[in-house]
Coordinates of C-alpha atoms and ligand atoms in Angstrom, one line a residue:
M1 CA 21.5 63.0 18.9
L2 CA 22.8 60.8 16.1
G3 CA 22.1 61.4 12.5
L4 CA 19.7 59.1 10.8
M5 CA 21.6 58.1 7.7
Q6 CA 22.6 54.6 6.6
D7 CA 25.7 53.3 8.4
R8 CA 27.1 51.3 5.5
P9 CA 30.9 50.7 6.0
L10 CA 33.3 51.9 3.4
L11 CA 34.8 48.7 2.0
I12 CA 37.3 48.1 -0.8
S13 CA 35.1 45.3 -2.4
Q14 CA 32.5 48.1 -3.1
L15 CA 35.0 49.7 -5.6
I16 CA 35.3 46.7 -7.9
E17 CA 31.6 45.9 -7.7
F18 CA 30.8 49.6 -8.5
A19 CA 33.2 49.5 -11.5
A20 CA 31.7 46.2 -12.7
R21 CA 28.2 47.5 -12.6
H22 CA 28.7 51.1 -13.8
H23 CA 31.7 50.7 -16.1
P24 CA 31.4 47.0 -17.2
T25 CA 33.0 47.6 -20.6
T26 CA 35.8 49.9 -19.5
E27 CA 39.1 48.3 -20.3
I28 CA 42.1 47.2 -18.2
V29 CA 45.1 46.8 -20.4
S30 CA 48.3 45.1 -19.2
R31 CA 51.7 44.5 -20.7
R32 CA 52.4 41.0 -19.5
I33 CA 55.7 39.7 -18.2
E34 CA 55.6 37.5 -21.3
G35 CA 55.7 40.6 -23.4
D36 CA 52.2 40.4 -25.0
I37 CA 49.3 42.7 -24.3
H38 CA 46.4 41.5 -22.3
R39 CA 43.0 43.2 -22.4
Y40 CA 39.8 42.7 -20.4
T41 CA 37.2 44.8 -18.7
Y42 CA 36.1 45.8 -15.1
L43 CA 33.4 43.2 -15.4
D44 CA 36.0 40.5 -16.1
A45 CA 38.3 41.8 -13.4
A46 CA 35.5 41.7 -10.8
R47 CA 34.6 38.1 -11.8
R48 CA 38.2 37.0 -11.4
A49 CA 38.6 38.9 -8.1
R50 CA 35.6 36.8 -6.9
Q51 CA 37.4 33.7 -8.0
V52 CA 40.4 34.7 -5.9
A53 CA 38.1 35.3 -3.0
N54 CA 36.6 31.8 -3.4
A55 CA 40.0 30.2 -3.7
L56 CA 41.1 31.9 -0.4
D57 CA 38.0 30.7 1.4
R58 CA 38.6 27.2 0.1
L59 CA 42.2 26.9 1.6
P60 CA 40.9 27.9 4.1
L61 CA 42.7 31.1 5.3
P62 CA 41.3 32.9 8.3
V63 CA 40.4 36.6 7.8
G64 CA 43.1 39.0 8.9
E65 CA 45.9 36.8 7.6
R66 CA 48.4 38.3 5.2
V67 CA 48.7 37.4 1.6
A68 CA 51.9 38.7 0.0
T69 CA 52.7 39.7 -3.5
L70 CA 56.0 40.2 -5.3
A71 CA 54.7 41.5 -8.5
W72 CA 54.7 44.2 -11.2
N73 CA 51.7 46.3 -12.3
G74 CA 49.4 43.9 -14.0
Y75 CA 45.9 42.6 -14.1
R76 CA 46.5 39.6 -11.8
H77 CA 48.0 41.9 -9.2
F78 CA 44.9 44.1 -9.6
E79 CA 42.6 41.1 -9.0
M80 CA 44.6 40.3 -5.8
Y81 CA 44.0 43.9 -4.6
Y82 CA 40.3 43.1 -4.5
G83 CA 40.1 39.3 -4.0
V84 CA 42.4 39.5 -0.9
S85 CA 41.3 42.8 0.8
G86 CA 37.6 42.3 -0.1
T87 CA 37.4 39.2 1.9
G88 CA 38.9 40.7 5.1
R89 CA 42.4 39.3 4.5
V90 CA 45.4 41.7 4.2
L91 CA 47.2 42.3 0.9
H92 CA 50.9 42.7 1.6
T93 CA 52.7 44.1 -1.4
V94 CA 56.4 43.4 -1.0
N95 CA 59.1 45.5 -2.7
P96 CA 61.1 43.1 -4.9
R97 CA 63.9 45.7 -5.3
L98 CA 65.1 45.0 -1.8
A99 CA 68.0 42.6 -1.0
V100 CA 66.9 39.0 -0.8
E101 CA 67.5 38.9 3.0
Q102 CA 65.3 42.0 3.5
V103 CA 62.5 40.4 1.5
A104 CA 62.7 37.3 3.7
W105 CA 62.8 39.4 6.8
I106 CA 59.7 41.4 5.7
L107 CA 57.7 38.2 4.8
N108 CA 58.6 36.8 8.3
D109 CA 57.7 39.9 10.1
A110 CA 54.4 40.1 8.4
E111 CA 53.9 36.4 9.0
D112 CA 52.6 36.0 5.4
R113 CA 50.7 32.8 4.7
I114 CA 50.7 33.0 0.9
L115 CA 53.1 34.5 -1.6
C116 CA 52.0 35.3 -5.2
F117 CA 54.8 36.3 -7.4
D118 CA 55.7 37.1 -11.0
A119 CA 58.0 34.9 -12.9
T120 CA 60.7 37.6 -12.8
F121 CA 61.1 36.9 -9.2
L122 CA 61.4 33.1 -9.3
Q123 CA 65.1 33.2 -8.3
V124 CA 64.4 35.5 -5.3
V125 CA 61.6 33.2 -4.2
K126 CA 63.8 30.1 -4.6
A127 CA 66.4 31.8 -2.4
I128 CA 63.9 32.6 0.4
A129 CA 61.5 29.7 0.3
D130 CA 63.0 27.7 3.1
K131 CA 63.7 30.9 5.2
C132 CA 60.0 31.8 5.4
P133 CA 58.3 29.2 7.5
T134 CA 55.0 31.0 7.8
V135 CA 54.3 30.9 4.0
R136 CA 52.2 27.8 3.3
K137 CA 51.4 28.4 -0.3
W138 CA 53.5 29.7 -3.2
I139 CA 51.7 30.9 -6.3
L140 CA 53.4 31.8 -9.5
M141 CA 51.3 34.5 -11.3
C142 CA 51.3 32.7 -14.7
D143 CA 49.3 30.6 -17.1
V144 CA 48.8 26.9 -16.3
D145 CA 51.3 25.8 -19.0
Q146 CA 54.0 28.3 -17.9
L147 CA 54.7 26.7 -14.6
P148 CA 58.3 25.4 -14.6
P149 CA 58.2 21.7 -14.0
D150 CA 61.3 21.7 -11.6
S151 CA 61.0 25.0 -9.8
G152 CA 62.4 23.6 -6.6
I153 CA 59.6 25.3 -4.6
E154 CA 57.4 22.8 -2.9
G155 CA 53.8 22.8 -3.9
L156 CA 54.2 25.7 -6.3
V157 CA 51.0 26.3 -8.4
S158 CA 50.2 28.7 -11.2
Y159 CA 47.7 31.5 -10.4
E160 CA 45.5 30.3 -13.2
S161 CA 45.2 26.8 -12.0
W162 CA 44.6 28.1 -8.5
I163 CA 41.5 30.1 -9.5
E164 CA 40.3 28.3 -12.6
G165 CA 37.8 25.9 -10.9
E166 CA 36.3 28.6 -8.7
S167 CA 32.9 30.2 -9.1
D168 CA 32.9 33.9 -10.2
A169 CA 30.0 34.6 -7.9
Y170 CA 30.8 35.7 -4.4
E171 CA 29.0 37.5 -1.6
W172 CA 31.6 40.0 -0.3
P173 CA 31.4 40.1 3.5
E174 CA 30.4 43.3 5.4
F175 CA 32.6 44.2 8.3
D176 CA 34.0 47.1 10.3
E177 CA 35.5 49.7 7.9
R178 CA 38.5 50.0 10.2
T179 CA 39.5 46.4 9.4
A180 CA 43.0 46.1 8.0
A181 CA 43.1 45.9 4.2
A182 CA 46.7 46.3 3.0
L183 CA 50.2 46.3 4.4
C184 CA 53.2 48.1 2.9
Y185 CA 56.7 48.2 4.5
T186 CA 58.7 51.3 4.5
S187 CA 62.5 51.2 5.0
G188 CA 62.9 54.3 7.0
T189 CA 65.9 55.7 8.8
T190 CA 67.2 53.1 11.1
G191 CA 66.7 49.4 12.0
N192 CA 64.4 47.1 10.2
P193 CA 61.7 48.1 7.8
K194 CA 58.3 49.0 9.4
G195 CA 54.8 48.0 8.2
V196 CA 52.2 50.5 7.5
L197 CA 48.8 48.9 7.8
Y198 CA 46.0 50.6 5.8
S199 CA 42.3 50.1 6.7
H200 CA 39.3 49.9 4.3
R201 CA 38.2 53.3 5.7
S202 CA 41.6 55.0 5.2
T203 CA 41.9 53.6 1.7
L204 CA 38.4 54.8 0.6
L205 CA 38.7 58.2 2.2
H206 CA 42.2 58.6 0.6
C207 CA 40.6 57.7 -2.7
Y208 CA 37.9 60.3 -2.4
G209 CA 40.6 62.9 -1.6
A210 CA 42.9 61.8 -4.4
G211 CA 40.2 62.1 -7.0
L212 CA 39.4 65.8 -6.2
P213 CA 40.0 68.3 -9.1
D214 CA 42.9 69.9 -7.3
F215 CA 44.5 66.5 -6.6
I216 CA 44.6 63.9 -9.3
S217 CA 41.2 64.9 -10.8
M218 CA 40.3 61.6 -12.3
S219 CA 37.2 60.7 -14.2
A220 CA 35.5 58.2 -16.5
R221 CA 37.0 60.0 -19.4
D222 CA 40.5 59.3 -18.3
V223 CA 43.0 56.6 -19.2
V224 CA 45.5 56.1 -16.4
L225 CA 48.9 54.5 -16.6
P226 CA 50.5 54.0 -13.1
V227 CA 54.3 53.7 -13.7
V228 CA 54.6 53.9 -9.9
P229 CA 54.7 50.2 -8.9
M230 CA 51.8 48.5 -7.1
F231 CA 54.3 47.6 -4.4
H232 CA 54.9 51.3 -3.6
V233 CA 52.0 52.5 -1.5
N234 CA 49.5 50.7 -3.6
A235 CA 50.6 52.6 -6.7
W236 CA 49.6 55.8 -5.0
S237 CA 46.1 54.4 -4.8
L238 CA 45.4 54.4 -8.5
P239 CA 44.2 50.8 -8.6
Y240 CA 41.5 51.9 -6.2
L241 CA 40.8 55.4 -7.7
A242 CA 40.4 54.3 -11.3
P243 CA 37.5 51.8 -10.5
M244 CA 36.0 54.4 -8.2
V245 CA 35.6 56.8 -11.1
G246 CA 35.5 54.3 -14.0
A247 CA 38.8 55.3 -15.6
K248 CA 40.5 52.9 -18.1
M249 CA 43.6 51.4 -16.6
V250 CA 46.9 50.6 -18.4
F251 CA 49.5 48.5 -16.5
P252 CA 53.1 48.6 -17.8
G253 CA 54.3 45.2 -16.3
A254 CA 58.0 45.0 -16.0
A255 CA 58.9 47.2 -19.0
L256 CA 59.6 50.5 -17.4
D257 CA 62.0 51.9 -19.9
G258 CA 61.2 55.1 -21.8
K259 CA 60.5 53.4 -25.1
S260 CA 58.0 50.8 -23.7
I261 CA 56.2 53.3 -21.6
Y262 CA 55.9 55.8 -24.5
E263 CA 54.5 53.1 -26.8
L264 CA 51.8 52.3 -24.2
L265 CA 51.0 56.0 -23.6
E266 CA 50.4 56.5 -27.3
S267 CA 48.8 53.2 -28.3
E268 CA 46.3 53.2 -25.4
G269 CA 45.4 56.9 -25.4
V270 CA 46.7 57.5 -21.9
T271 CA 45.6 60.9 -20.5
V272 CA 47.2 60.7 -17.0
S273 CA 50.2 59.0 -15.6
A274 CA 52.1 58.8 -12.3
G275 CA 55.7 58.0 -11.2
V276 CA 58.9 59.2 -9.7
P277 CA 61.2 61.7 -11.5
T278 CA 63.7 59.1 -12.6
V279 CA 61.3 57.2 -14.9
W280 CA 60.1 60.5 -16.5
L281 CA 63.7 61.4 -17.3
A282 CA 64.0 58.2 -19.3
L283 CA 60.7 58.9 -21.0
L284 CA 61.6 62.4 -21.9
N285 CA 65.0 61.4 -23.3
H286 CA 63.3 58.8 -25.4
V287 CA 60.5 61.1 -26.7
Q288 CA 63.2 63.7 -27.6
S289 CA 65.4 61.2 -29.3
V290 CA 62.6 59.9 -31.6
G291 CA 61.2 63.4 -32.1
G292 CA 57.9 62.3 -30.6
R293 CA 55.1 64.1 -28.9
F294 CA 52.3 63.2 -26.4
S295 CA 49.1 62.9 -28.4
S296 CA 46.8 62.1 -25.5
M297 CA 48.6 62.5 -22.1
Y298 CA 48.0 66.0 -20.8
R299 CA 49.0 65.7 -17.2
T300 CA 51.3 63.5 -15.1
L301 CA 51.6 63.1 -11.3
I302 CA 55.3 63.3 -10.2
G303 CA 56.4 62.7 -6.7
G304 CA 58.4 60.4 -4.4
S305 CA 61.3 62.8 -4.8
A306 CA 61.4 66.5 -5.7
C307 CA 60.5 67.1 -9.3
P308 CA 63.2 69.3 -10.9
P309 CA 61.7 72.6 -12.3
A310 CA 63.5 71.8 -15.6
M311 CA 61.4 68.6 -15.9
I312 CA 58.2 70.5 -15.3
A313 CA 59.3 73.0 -18.0
K314 CA 60.2 70.2 -20.4
F315 CA 56.8 68.6 -20.0
A316 CA 55.1 72.0 -20.4
D317 CA 56.9 72.3 -23.8
Y318 CA 55.1 69.0 -24.8
G319 CA 51.8 70.4 -23.5
V320 CA 51.8 68.1 -20.4
T321 CA 51.0 69.6 -17.0
V322 CA 53.1 68.2 -14.2
L323 CA 51.2 67.7 -10.9
H324 CA 54.0 67.8 -8.4
A325 CA 52.9 65.7 -5.5
W326 CA 54.4 65.0 -2.0
G327 CA 53.4 62.2 0.3
M328 CA 54.6 59.2 2.2
T329 CA 53.9 55.5 2.7
E330 CA 52.6 56.5 6.1
M331 CA 50.1 58.8 4.4
S332 CA 48.5 56.4 1.9
P333 CA 50.5 58.3 0.3
L334 CA 49.0 61.6 -0.8
G335 CA 49.6 64.8 1.3
T336 CA 49.9 67.6 -1.2
V337 CA 49.5 68.1 -4.9
C338 CA 50.4 71.4 -6.7
N339 CA 47.8 73.2 -8.7
L340 CA 47.2 76.9 -9.2
K341 CA 44.5 78.9 -7.6
R342 CA 42.2 81.2 -9.5
K343 CA 44.1 84.3 -8.5
H344 CA 47.3 82.9 -10.1
L345 CA 45.8 82.6 -13.5
E346 CA 46.4 86.3 -14.2
Q347 CA 50.0 86.1 -13.0
S348 CA 53.0 85.8 -15.3
P349 CA 54.1 82.4 -16.5
E350 CA 57.3 82.7 -14.4
H351 CA 55.3 83.3 -11.3
Q352 CA 53.0 80.3 -12.1
R353 CA 56.0 78.1 -12.8
A354 CA 57.5 79.1 -9.4
I355 CA 54.3 78.0 -7.7
M356 CA 54.0 74.8 -9.7
A357 CA 57.5 73.7 -8.6
K358 CA 56.4 73.6 -5.0
Q359 CA 55.1 70.4 -3.5
G360 CA 51.6 71.9 -3.4
R361 CA 48.6 72.3 -1.2
A362 CA 47.0 69.7 1.1
A363 CA 43.7 68.1 0.3
F364 CA 40.9 68.3 2.7
G365 CA 41.7 65.5 5.1
V366 CA 45.3 66.3 5.5
D367 CA 46.3 68.8 8.3
M368 CA 49.8 70.1 8.1
K369 CA 51.9 72.3 10.3
I370 CA 55.6 73.3 10.6
V371 CA 57.4 73.6 13.9
D372 CA 60.8 74.8 15.1
T373 CA 63.2 72.8 17.2
E374 CA 61.2 73.5 20.3
G375 CA 58.0 72.2 18.7
K376 CA 56.6 75.8 18.4
E377 CA 54.4 76.3 15.4
L378 CA 55.9 78.5 12.7
P379 CA 54.0 81.0 10.5
W380 CA 52.8 80.2 7.0
D381 CA 54.9 82.9 5.3
G382 CA 56.8 80.9 2.7
V383 CA 60.1 81.8 4.5
N384 CA 60.2 80.1 7.9
A385 CA 61.2 76.5 7.4
G386 CA 60.5 73.9 10.1
D387 CA 59.8 70.2 10.7
L388 CA 56.7 69.2 8.9
L389 CA 54.0 67.3 10.8
V390 CA 50.7 65.9 9.5
R391 CA 47.5 64.3 10.8
G392 CA 44.3 63.0 9.2
P393 CA 42.2 59.9 8.7
W394 CA 44.5 58.4 6.0
I395 CA 47.7 59.0 8.0
I396 CA 49.4 56.4 10.2
A397 CA 48.6 56.1 13.9
K398 CA 51.0 53.1 14.7
Y399 CA 53.3 50.8 12.7
F400 CA 52.4 47.2 12.3
K401 CA 53.1 45.2 15.6
G402 CA 53.9 48.5 17.3
A403 CA 57.4 48.6 15.6
G404 CA 59.4 51.7 16.7
G405 CA 57.0 52.6 19.5
D406 CA 54.6 55.5 19.2
P407 CA 55.3 57.4 16.0
L408 CA 53.1 60.4 16.9
A409 CA 53.9 63.6 18.7
D410 CA 50.8 65.0 20.3
G411 CA 48.6 63.3 17.7
W412 CA 50.7 64.6 14.8
F413 CA 53.0 62.4 12.6
P414 CA 56.5 63.9 12.1
T415 CA 57.3 63.4 8.5
G416 CA 61.1 63.8 8.7
D417 CA 60.8 66.5 6.0
V418 CA 61.6 70.1 6.5
A419 CA 59.4 72.6 4.7
T420 CA 58.0 76.1 4.4
I421 CA 54.3 76.8 3.9
D422 CA 53.2 80.1 2.3
A423 CA 50.1 82.1 3.1
D424 CA 48.1 80.3 0.3
G425 CA 48.9 76.9 1.9
Y426 CA 51.6 75.9 -0.7
M427 CA 54.1 73.6 1.0
Q428 CA 57.7 73.4 -0.2
I429 CA 60.2 70.8 1.0
T430 CA 63.5 72.5 1.8
D431 CA 65.4 69.7 3.5
R432 CA 65.1 66.4 5.1
S433 CA 65.8 65.8 8.8
K434 CA 65.6 62.0 8.5
D435 CA 68.9 60.3 7.7
V436 CA 68.1 58.5 4.5
I437 CA 68.9 58.8 0.8
K438 CA 66.3 58.4 -1.9
S439 CA 67.6 57.0 -5.1
G440 CA 65.2 56.7 -8.0
G441 CA 62.3 56.6 -5.6
E442 CA 63.8 53.9 -3.4
W443 CA 65.3 54.3 0.1
I444 CA 68.8 53.7 1.1
S445 CA 69.4 53.9 4.9
S446 CA 72.6 55.9 5.4
I447 CA 72.9 54.4 8.9
D448 CA 72.8 50.8 7.4
I449 CA 75.6 51.8 5.0
E450 CA 77.6 53.4 7.8
N451 CA 77.3 50.3 10.1
I452 CA 78.6 48.1 7.3
A453 CA 81.5 50.5 6.6
M454 CA 82.4 50.7 10.3
A455 CA 82.7 46.9 10.3
H456 CA 85.6 47.2 7.8
P457 CA 88.9 46.7 9.7
V458 CA 90.5 49.8 8.3
V459 CA 87.6 52.2 9.0
A460 CA 87.7 54.4 12.1
M461 CA 84.6 56.4 11.3
A462 CA 82.2 56.6 8.3
A463 CA 79.4 58.8 7.3
C464 CA 77.1 58.4 4.4
I465 CA 75.4 61.4 2.7
A466 CA 73.2 62.0 -0.3
V467 CA 74.8 63.7 -3.3
R468 CA 72.7 65.1 -6.2
H469 CA 72.5 62.9 -9.2
P470 CA 71.0 63.9 -12.6
K471 CA 69.3 60.5 -13.1
W472 CA 68.6 59.0 -9.7
D473 CA 68.0 62.3 -7.9
E474 CA 70.3 61.3 -5.1
R475 CA 73.1 58.8 -4.7
P476 CA 75.1 57.7 -1.6
L477 CA 78.6 59.0 -1.0
L478 CA 80.6 57.4 1.7
V479 CA 82.9 59.6 3.7
V480 CA 85.6 57.6 5.5
M481 CA 88.2 58.3 8.2
K482 CA 90.8 55.6 8.3
K483 CA 92.4 54.2 11.5
P484 CA 95.9 55.7 12.0
G485 CA 98.5 53.9 9.9
E486 CA 95.9 51.8 8.1
Q487 CA 95.5 51.7 4.3
A488 CA 92.6 50.7 2.0
S489 CA 91.6 51.8 -1.4
R490 CA 88.2 53.0 -2.6
E491 CA 87.7 49.7 -4.4
E492 CA 88.4 47.7 -1.3
I493 CA 85.9 49.6 0.8
L494 CA 83.2 49.4 -1.9
S495 CA 83.7 45.6 -2.5
F496 CA 83.1 45.2 1.3
F497 CA 79.4 46.0 0.5
N498 CA 79.0 43.1 -1.9
G499 CA 76.3 40.7 -0.6
R500 CA 75.7 42.9 2.4
V501 CA 73.2 45.2 0.7
A502 CA 71.4 45.2 -2.7
K503 CA 73.7 46.3 -5.5
W504 CA 71.9 49.6 -6.1
Q505 CA 72.4 50.5 -2.5
V506 CA 76.2 50.4 -2.6
P507 CA 77.7 53.9 -2.4
D508 CA 78.8 55.4 -5.7
D509 CA 82.0 56.6 -4.3
V510 CA 84.3 56.8 -1.2
V511 CA 86.2 59.9 -0.1
F512 CA 88.8 59.7 2.5
V513 CA 89.0 62.5 5.0
D514 CA 91.2 63.3 8.1
T515 CA 88.3 64.3 10.3
I516 CA 84.5 64.0 10.2
P517 CA 82.7 66.9 11.9
L518 CA 81.0 66.0 15.1
G519 CA 78.4 67.9 17.1
A520 CA 78.3 68.5 20.9
T521 CA 76.7 65.1 21.5
G522 CA 79.3 63.3 19.4
K523 CA 76.9 62.8 16.5
V524 CA 78.1 63.3 12.9
Q525 CA 77.1 66.7 11.6
K526 CA 75.6 65.6 8.4
I527 CA 74.5 69.1 7.5
K528 CA 78.2 70.2 7.5
L529 CA 79.2 67.2 5.4
R530 CA 76.4 67.8 2.9
E531 CA 77.5 71.4 2.6
Q532 CA 81.2 70.3 2.2
F533 CA 80.4 67.9 -0.6
K534 CA 77.4 69.7 -2.2
D535 CA 79.3 70.0 -5.5
Y536 CA 80.9 66.6 -5.4
K537 CA 81.1 65.0 -8.8
L538 CA 80.3 61.3 -8.6
P539 CA 82.1 59.0 -11.0
A540 CA 80.1 58.5 -14.2
Ligands
LIG601 P1 58.0 57.0 0.8 O1 57.4 56.8 2.1 O2 59.0 56.0 0.4 O3 57.0 57.3 -0.2 O4 58.9 58.3 1.0 C1 58.3 59.5 1.4 C2 59.4 60.6 1.5 O5 59.9 60.8 0.1 C3 58.9 61.9 2.0 O6 58.9 62.0 3.4 C4 60.0 62.9 1.3 O7 61.2 62.8 2.1 C5 60.2 62.2 0.0 N1 59.3 62.8 -1.0 C6 58.2 62.3 -1.5 N2 57.7 63.2 -2.4 C7 58.5 64.2 -2.5 C8 58.5 65.4 -3.3 N3 57.6 65.7 -4.2 N4 59.5 66.3 -3.1 C9 60.5 66.0 -2.2 N5 60.6 64.9 -1.5 C10 59.6 64.0 -1.6

């Protein structure tokens, strides 16, 4: 027997209409690329999202087609989140920090039809325009009078001229909630980046989960500033969650330095923020140097890489609680967030700090387990560490276009992280089984780096490992075994990477060794190498 309740699908368009109706005067504040501050309300944002929807229909662009963005966090990007997905098209947020060739590859793989971009990325777009044949329309996210007259990009229009004649009334279509809504590529371990395709249903369920008190706990009394970019897993869902609960939003644009972020936190009364550890290091340094304090922010979500306990302690000195979070692009992204349980409240501050340094507990909706090398489930004792697997309605089933084959093992997604889970359900990452380096929240594929190094005529074998870095969390170190009788300097090897990867992906240093440890199957034993170089001091 089926239940007798209404079968209304969960759709992204409902979020913006809800916010416009219930929180019409709540503000969205953006620092624009031009440097000035832009303010409007959820009511205004909804109107302009409807204009975007009308403009897309006018092209016309069939539903299901991809509309890409190369953009910072700002109000126009926010409007695209709704105008594109709300109509049944797919919003594809592209990471502009990737090398130009990678950006072009991703646009081609996604078969994007439209690219909307910030002026910051004009040169990138110029470089890829004739390499992306599927893109039929190029839109610069700027005012009408800011469009450069001789951009060299055929048919380039400004965002404002594109939507200005459109009606701000629109009947959002109702469709299957499993319809694709947004696409985000993740540059995993090997090969090309893979697309993660979120649905309306997965996005809304994730949003309900993210808002829970032991997760982000967001409400209509909050002011949220996502430092995490809107091209990184939809800014951890904050542009959906804020309208769902009616929180004021503050977008930092391209100014992600400590001083600019601090100014916004203080001037806009931000209560909660979110980002990777690297940006918070810059913020804390700035606040310390000016003798400042946080007058409104009392919690901040930190994830993407392990948050150092010293950072949690420093924020605590300022009266800010760090919500240490773990997740993945494949998980929309939230898996766990760290918060105390009632029984911990009576425990010592040291004990509480030790718990808060863990990656945290799963929200209802995320199933976790840890397994040994044979796939046997390990106990939740906080001691046994194993491969971490997850499943749930906001976790990936397949990559876009089936890339990489079936990613699941018996219905579970292997995260590539190694963790313990204690009896209270607190998960702690202890290692990573996937061969990647995460620098300032961005991936560097060690295998890509090794493949390039191996193409150097002097290199017999190369292995790239992560070395701890105080600012970037991890940086790549290249370990090289030279061919007998051959010579090359560190500088020669490093210059070989120029133009082959983005600048920030070039290893920080090269060490020459006589042998690289190999396992029984001939694979480089990265664990041994990481151990050997665990105290390695990278050049400043
Ligand atoms: P991404 O898909 O780019 O968001 O990267 C997800 C990966 O980042 C995870 O599988 C972890 O390896 C790493 N990661 C994310 N959050 C944390 C965290 N709080 N602590 C340690 N590693 C993390």
